[in-house]
XYZ file of C-alpha atoms in Angstrom:
407
model
C 1.262 -19.356 -5.720
C -0.118 -22.277 -3.778
C -3.830 -22.615 -3.690
C -5.919 -25.270 -1.956
C -9.178 -27.013 -2.805
C -12.032 -24.693 -1.714
C -13.849 -27.688 -0.552
C -11.281 -28.813 1.924
C -11.930 -25.540 3.616
C -15.814 -25.447 3.628
C -16.455 -24.008 0.376
C -18.562 -25.267 -2.321
C -16.267 -24.932 -5.282
C -18.950 -24.410 -8.077
C -20.538 -21.595 -6.149
C -16.997 -20.176 -5.892
C -16.714 -20.491 -9.545
C -19.800 -18.559 -10.401
C -18.237 -15.441 -8.880
C -15.577 -14.779 -11.953
C -18.336 -15.807 -14.569
C -20.382 -13.138 -12.783
C -17.649 -10.566 -13.159
C -16.749 -11.090 -16.416
C -20.342 -11.195 -17.669
C -21.547 -8.016 -15.677
C -18.411 -5.603 -15.555
C -15.780 -6.404 -18.285
C -17.825 -7.783 -21.124
C -19.793 -4.349 -20.660
C -16.778 -2.683 -20.387
C -17.568 -0.964 -17.041
C -14.216 -2.425 -15.757
C -11.321 -2.946 -17.609
C -10.223 -6.005 -15.213
C -11.139 -7.811 -11.713
C -8.869 -9.930 -9.671
C -10.581 -11.818 -6.576
C -8.703 -13.570 -3.920
C -10.149 -15.580 -1.097
C -8.496 -17.379 1.604
C -9.726 -19.397 4.710
C -7.805 -20.737 7.446
C -4.661 -19.422 6.133
C -4.944 -21.007 2.819
C -5.817 -19.089 -0.914
C -8.920 -21.281 -1.898
C -9.770 -19.073 -4.970
C -7.432 -16.810 -7.093
C -8.862 -15.496 -10.498
C -7.570 -12.578 -12.843
C -9.729 -11.269 -15.707
C -9.222 -8.535 -18.131
C -5.971 -6.483 -19.407
C -3.640 -4.663 -17.466
C -3.190 -1.557 -19.866
C -5.714 -0.102 -22.407
C -5.251 -1.360 -25.816
C -2.986 -4.199 -24.682
C -3.639 -7.963 -24.643
C -1.629 -8.631 -21.758
C -3.760 -9.854 -18.923
C -3.568 -9.084 -15.466
C -2.037 -11.724 -13.045
C -0.612 -12.461 -9.606
C 2.207 -10.155 -10.185
C -0.082 -6.976 -11.297
C 0.555 -3.985 -9.178
C -2.736 -1.722 -8.273
C -3.268 1.499 -6.320
C -4.780 0.764 -3.277
C -5.902 4.389 -2.082
C -7.463 3.915 0.993
C -6.473 0.412 1.982
C -3.292 2.117 3.077
C -5.137 3.356 6.158
C -5.089 0.136 7.995
C -1.318 -0.177 7.409
C -1.005 3.282 8.915
C -2.906 2.104 11.881
C -1.029 -1.043 12.765
C 2.084 1.148 12.250
C 0.773 3.738 14.975
C -0.077 0.637 17.322
C 3.236 -0.756 16.998
C 4.314 2.671 18.426
C 1.774 2.483 21.169
C 3.043 -1.036 22.477
C 6.162 0.358 22.564
C 5.056 2.993 24.965
C 6.032 5.833 22.802
C 2.823 7.303 22.151
C -1.206 6.009 23.122
C -4.639 5.646 21.622
C -5.815 8.628 24.043
C -2.812 10.906 23.772
C -3.774 14.498 22.607
C -2.859 14.883 18.791
C -1.177 18.283 20.029
C 1.298 16.520 22.217
C 3.048 14.989 19.252
C 1.972 17.688 16.567
C 2.145 20.909 18.514
C 0.804 22.829 15.223
C -2.606 21.696 15.956
C -2.659 23.151 19.726
C -5.545 25.525 19.959
C -7.066 24.427 16.595
C -10.768 25.635 16.866
C -14.042 24.466 15.225
C -15.893 26.327 12.421
C -18.295 28.894 13.180
C -18.408 31.276 10.248
C -16.076 32.715 7.330
C -14.192 31.079 4.335
C -13.145 32.052 1.022
C -11.757 35.587 1.256
C -13.456 36.063 4.626
C -11.390 35.050 7.678
C -12.778 31.938 9.577
C -14.724 32.462 12.956
C -13.738 29.306 15.394
C -14.730 28.293 18.741
C -12.888 26.359 21.081
C -13.187 22.387 21.062
C -15.188 20.679 23.926
C -12.126 18.506 24.250
C -8.678 17.877 22.502
C -8.102 15.792 19.409
C -6.787 12.643 20.554
C -5.301 9.707 18.560
C -8.361 7.851 18.932
C -9.857 10.577 16.743
C -7.828 10.003 13.769
C -7.881 6.497 14.168
C -11.688 6.167 14.147
C -12.579 9.436 11.791
C -13.952 11.510 14.416
C -11.312 14.101 14.504
C -13.357 17.014 12.930
C -10.885 17.048 9.960
C -12.535 16.401 6.548
C -11.784 15.523 3.119
C -12.098 18.568 0.169
C -13.737 16.286 -2.260
C -16.719 16.122 0.236
C -18.146 19.510 -1.549
C -20.048 20.204 1.769
C -18.977 22.893 3.733
C -16.652 26.398 3.678
C -13.856 23.931 5.451
C -13.395 21.279 2.620
C -13.402 24.273 0.154
C -10.393 25.595 2.000
C -8.777 22.076 1.546
C -9.445 22.139 -2.095
C -8.137 25.706 -2.351
C -4.866 24.666 -0.365
C -4.488 21.498 -2.497
C -4.096 19.596 0.675
C -4.784 15.989 -0.686
C -2.769 16.159 -4.045
C -0.477 13.272 -3.618
C 1.691 14.568 -6.151
C 1.780 18.020 -5.079
C 3.751 20.439 -3.153
C 3.470 19.293 0.707
C 5.280 16.926 2.398
C 3.989 15.365 5.908
C 5.111 18.435 7.634
C 3.963 21.145 5.633
C 0.725 19.562 5.231
C 0.276 19.252 8.612
C 1.056 22.843 8.996
C -1.497 24.067 6.337
C -3.987 21.742 8.174
C -3.558 23.800 11.487
C -4.603 27.063 9.839
C -8.071 25.687 8.626
C -10.617 24.977 11.574
C -12.355 21.638 12.327
C -15.638 20.987 10.971
C -16.892 19.793 14.535
C -15.513 19.136 17.865
C -13.183 15.967 18.177
C -15.656 12.985 19.212
C -19.049 14.476 17.997
C -19.388 13.107 14.984
C -18.018 10.532 12.301
C -16.486 12.190 8.991
C -14.455 10.307 6.396
C -11.210 12.550 6.297
C -7.465 13.310 5.926
C -7.349 11.933 9.801
C -5.131 9.110 8.633
C -2.665 11.070 6.928
C -2.361 13.103 10.067
C -1.753 9.701 11.885
C 0.946 8.885 9.338
C 2.552 12.486 10.514
C 2.263 11.095 13.982
C 4.030 7.876 13.188
C 6.848 9.648 11.379
C 7.534 12.374 14.053
C 7.180 9.482 17.006
C 9.463 7.145 15.030
C 11.964 9.503 14.077
C 11.874 8.100 10.594
C 10.282 8.815 7.319
C 6.858 7.074 6.759
C 7.899 5.296 3.918
C 11.240 4.094 5.816
C 9.133 2.901 8.946
C 6.555 1.058 6.744
C 9.298 -0.691 4.633
C 11.508 -1.733 7.520
C 8.916 -2.435 10.122
C 6.170 -3.767 8.405
C 6.498 -4.979 4.699
C 9.801 -6.569 4.886
C 8.961 -8.862 7.960
C 5.659 -9.649 6.309
C 7.669 -10.130 2.910
C 5.066 -7.529 1.297
C 7.772 -7.270 -1.360
C 5.736 -5.522 -3.788
C 3.912 -2.866 -1.556
C 5.093 0.865 -1.573
C 4.318 4.328 -1.838
C 5.831 4.482 -5.609
C 6.683 1.804 -8.446
C 10.302 1.705 -9.281
C 11.533 1.311 -13.231
C 12.168 -2.381 -12.422
C 8.681 -3.079 -11.598
C 6.618 -0.565 -13.592
C 6.026 -2.840 -16.466
C 3.555 -4.846 -13.799
C 1.531 -1.392 -12.859
C -1.920 -1.706 -14.282
C -3.767 1.497 -15.920
C -6.283 3.570 -13.679
C -9.434 4.712 -14.782
C -12.409 7.151 -13.569
C -16.160 7.169 -14.328
C -17.400 10.332 -15.922
C -21.074 10.600 -16.185
C -22.142 10.557 -19.646
C -18.767 9.551 -20.917
C -18.259 6.133 -18.865
C -14.859 4.908 -18.035
C -12.183 7.274 -18.934
C -8.291 6.850 -18.232
C -7.122 8.507 -14.795
C -3.658 7.546 -14.660
C -1.984 5.464 -17.458
C 0.519 3.207 -16.185
C 3.505 3.977 -18.617
C 3.237 7.721 -17.569
C 2.235 7.012 -14.152
C 2.184 9.951 -11.311
C 3.170 6.630 -8.929
C 6.326 6.085 -11.223
C 8.185 8.400 -8.982
C 8.614 8.792 -5.505
C 5.920 11.443 -3.889
C 6.923 14.424 -1.685
C 3.763 13.793 0.255
C 3.852 10.215 1.925
C 0.171 9.490 2.324
C -0.733 7.246 5.189
C -4.266 7.573 4.051
C -4.267 6.543 0.410
C -0.917 6.480 -1.241
C 0.254 2.805 -1.441
C 0.529 0.520 -4.440
C 0.369 -3.455 -3.819
C -0.627 -6.578 -5.012
C -3.280 -8.783 -4.382
C -1.052 -11.494 -2.792
C 0.930 -8.696 -0.873
C -2.625 -7.241 0.744
C -3.592 -10.749 1.600
C -0.239 -11.418 3.877
C -1.483 -7.863 5.633
C -4.942 -9.609 6.176
C -3.729 -12.969 7.481
C -1.237 -10.905 10.033
C -4.529 -9.453 11.193
C -6.702 -12.575 11.241
C -3.635 -14.379 12.981
C -3.863 -11.525 15.756
C -0.820 -9.808 14.753
C 1.614 -12.513 13.651
C 2.348 -14.259 10.208
C 5.056 -16.980 9.686
C 6.740 -16.406 13.116
C 6.955 -12.733 12.557
C 4.742 -10.748 15.166
C 3.944 -7.046 14.136
C 1.513 -6.551 17.344
C 0.041 -8.557 20.285
C -3.026 -10.353 20.253
C -4.957 -8.342 22.562
C -4.115 -5.212 20.267
C -5.734 -6.721 17.330
C -8.742 -7.222 19.387
C -8.783 -3.542 20.700
C -8.335 -2.352 17.199
C -11.198 -4.305 15.531
C -14.017 -3.379 17.977
C -16.520 -0.614 17.770
C -14.728 2.633 19.064
C -17.721 4.985 18.110
C -18.998 6.938 21.455
C -21.869 5.186 22.820
C -21.326 2.308 20.773
C -23.166 4.172 18.045
C -22.931 3.174 14.278
C -21.825 5.090 11.161
C -25.892 5.693 10.266
C -26.214 7.636 13.500
C -22.991 9.716 13.576
C -21.670 10.317 9.993
C -21.460 13.702 8.583
C -19.883 12.093 5.569
C -21.350 12.674 1.805
C -18.726 9.658 1.115
C -17.330 6.644 2.694
C -15.837 3.124 1.703
C -18.586 1.577 4.199
C -22.391 0.689 4.235
C -23.197 2.969 7.156
C -26.225 0.920 8.787
C -25.284 -1.653 11.491
C -21.433 -0.606 10.756
C -19.303 0.726 13.468
C -15.737 1.921 13.239
C -12.756 0.577 15.405
C -9.041 1.621 15.133
C -8.273 1.578 11.271
C -11.222 -0.520 10.353
C -15.058 -0.552 9.781
C -16.445 -3.050 11.865
C -19.425 -5.170 11.536
C -21.915 -4.550 14.474
C -25.320 -5.870 13.545
C -26.069 -7.655 10.068
C -29.534 -7.059 9.989
C -29.508 -3.475 8.913
C -26.994 -3.593 6.143
C -29.028 -6.884 4.861
C -25.899 -8.746 3.632
C -24.246 -12.082 4.642
C -21.466 -11.729 6.851
C -20.259 -12.011 10.678
C -20.482 -9.834 13.463
C -17.175 -8.514 14.362
C -16.075 -8.658 10.576
C -13.963 -5.854 9.838
C -13.000 -4.198 6.408
C -12.198 -1.298 4.287
C -11.796 -0.114 0.597
C -10.092 2.131 -1.687
C -11.485 5.039 -4.100
C -10.170 2.804 -7.123
C -12.745 0.168 -6.002
C -10.293 -2.275 -4.507
C -11.519 -3.938 -1.262
C -10.781 -6.322 1.682
C -12.466 -7.771 4.405
C -11.461 -10.036 7.262
C -13.902 -12.190 9.230
C -12.236 -13.752 12.347
C -15.428 -15.968 13.006
C -15.100 -17.926 9.519
C -11.516 -17.337 9.542
C -12.076 -15.821 6.255
C -10.834 -12.898 4.000
C -11.050 -11.420 0.733
C -9.018 -9.160 -1.490
C -10.435 -7.656 -4.692
C -8.572 -5.593 -6.965
C -9.301 -3.216 -10.049
C -8.820 0.051 -10.704
C -12.097 2.169 -11.168
C -13.067 5.720 -9.310
C -15.280 6.656 -7.650
C -15.619 3.184 -5.797
C -19.332 3.941 -5.382
C -19.673 3.667 -9.017
C -20.985 0.183 -8.953
C -22.610 -2.062 -6.064
C -19.504 -4.910 -6.912
C -18.325 -5.053 -3.368
C -21.948 -5.899 -1.842
C -22.468 -8.451 -4.786
C -18.919 -9.983 -3.962
C -19.716 -10.097 -0.115
C -23.020 -12.157 -1.078
C -21.641 -14.490 -3.673
C -18.529 -15.349 -1.355
C -20.700 -16.119 1.846
C -23.120 -17.956 -0.117
C -20.543 -20.468 -1.212
C -19.752 -21.550 2.225
C -20.744 -24.920 3.253
């Protein structure tokens, strides 16, 4: 890995050096996190890369640039780019009704009553669910882990979000079609399985399995050689352990790398959360986006496509604070809009954190995160393995320290 001097790209090197020291003192020495890896790039050059902590529980081998991390919802932007590639080819459009590609969704209604042993009662949607609703999470779909409604209870009962369960993408779509929407598409924002449904759209429109489309059309051209839906035996030694936080118990093991569920190909190819990657690989994806769809002479999408994806698409130019019905999301709500696969910064003042209007970002349930700032030509990738991502305010802290180091 080639790393450039921070001061040659507008950073105060001493201020950047404070970040790994802060991570060590606050999160690693305390045992809150097992490890932490941070990559910062500006103008296409990596200016900071730090790795701390052990890769495996009870081991001494540290994480390094080859370490593999479950990136969960950082899969969503990849799926969104895949869809937009097909849109550029004229095979589908952002405003295409979803049921034109997934006929299972035709006639899907909005919840009125029922649930559990009582049959659902529904009403028709005010307008059809469109691809834009999947891309921006205004579809009326939900996540079972939100524990808010009879609809998400039906998701849990059907084990719809079990990445290593019995569903493939087709049976997943069929099962979803039996459960009503929480609201009429376009009426609200709710973090949901929308991007998993979008993955099914990519698969049907392209005529290729989703993992094959990703591998051939995105990962191979971008040389993201360590990114995929599972980890083969030749790389399993590089996979890190994954933890979860349990109140009263602290950090406990969630997925031990030596016997990981990610060591075998999943039946359900989750475009919403299934990928494993490295910081260096995901940085290449970020650089492609920052370069308006191109990296090292390879173009995945056009400049105007990236521009379209990274503006706010919430109805009425609203923000998540006004539109969200979600108990959980990967974004601070105030001043944040949503584009076609990314949260988009509309207004810095409500969020009270340094950044740029037009910056776009997301994260994953295991506390991984990235942001891309086209104004400052800056991007960050952060890797660790701790769920839920809301356990600690580490993303906010990192963002504050990174922007504070700009000269």
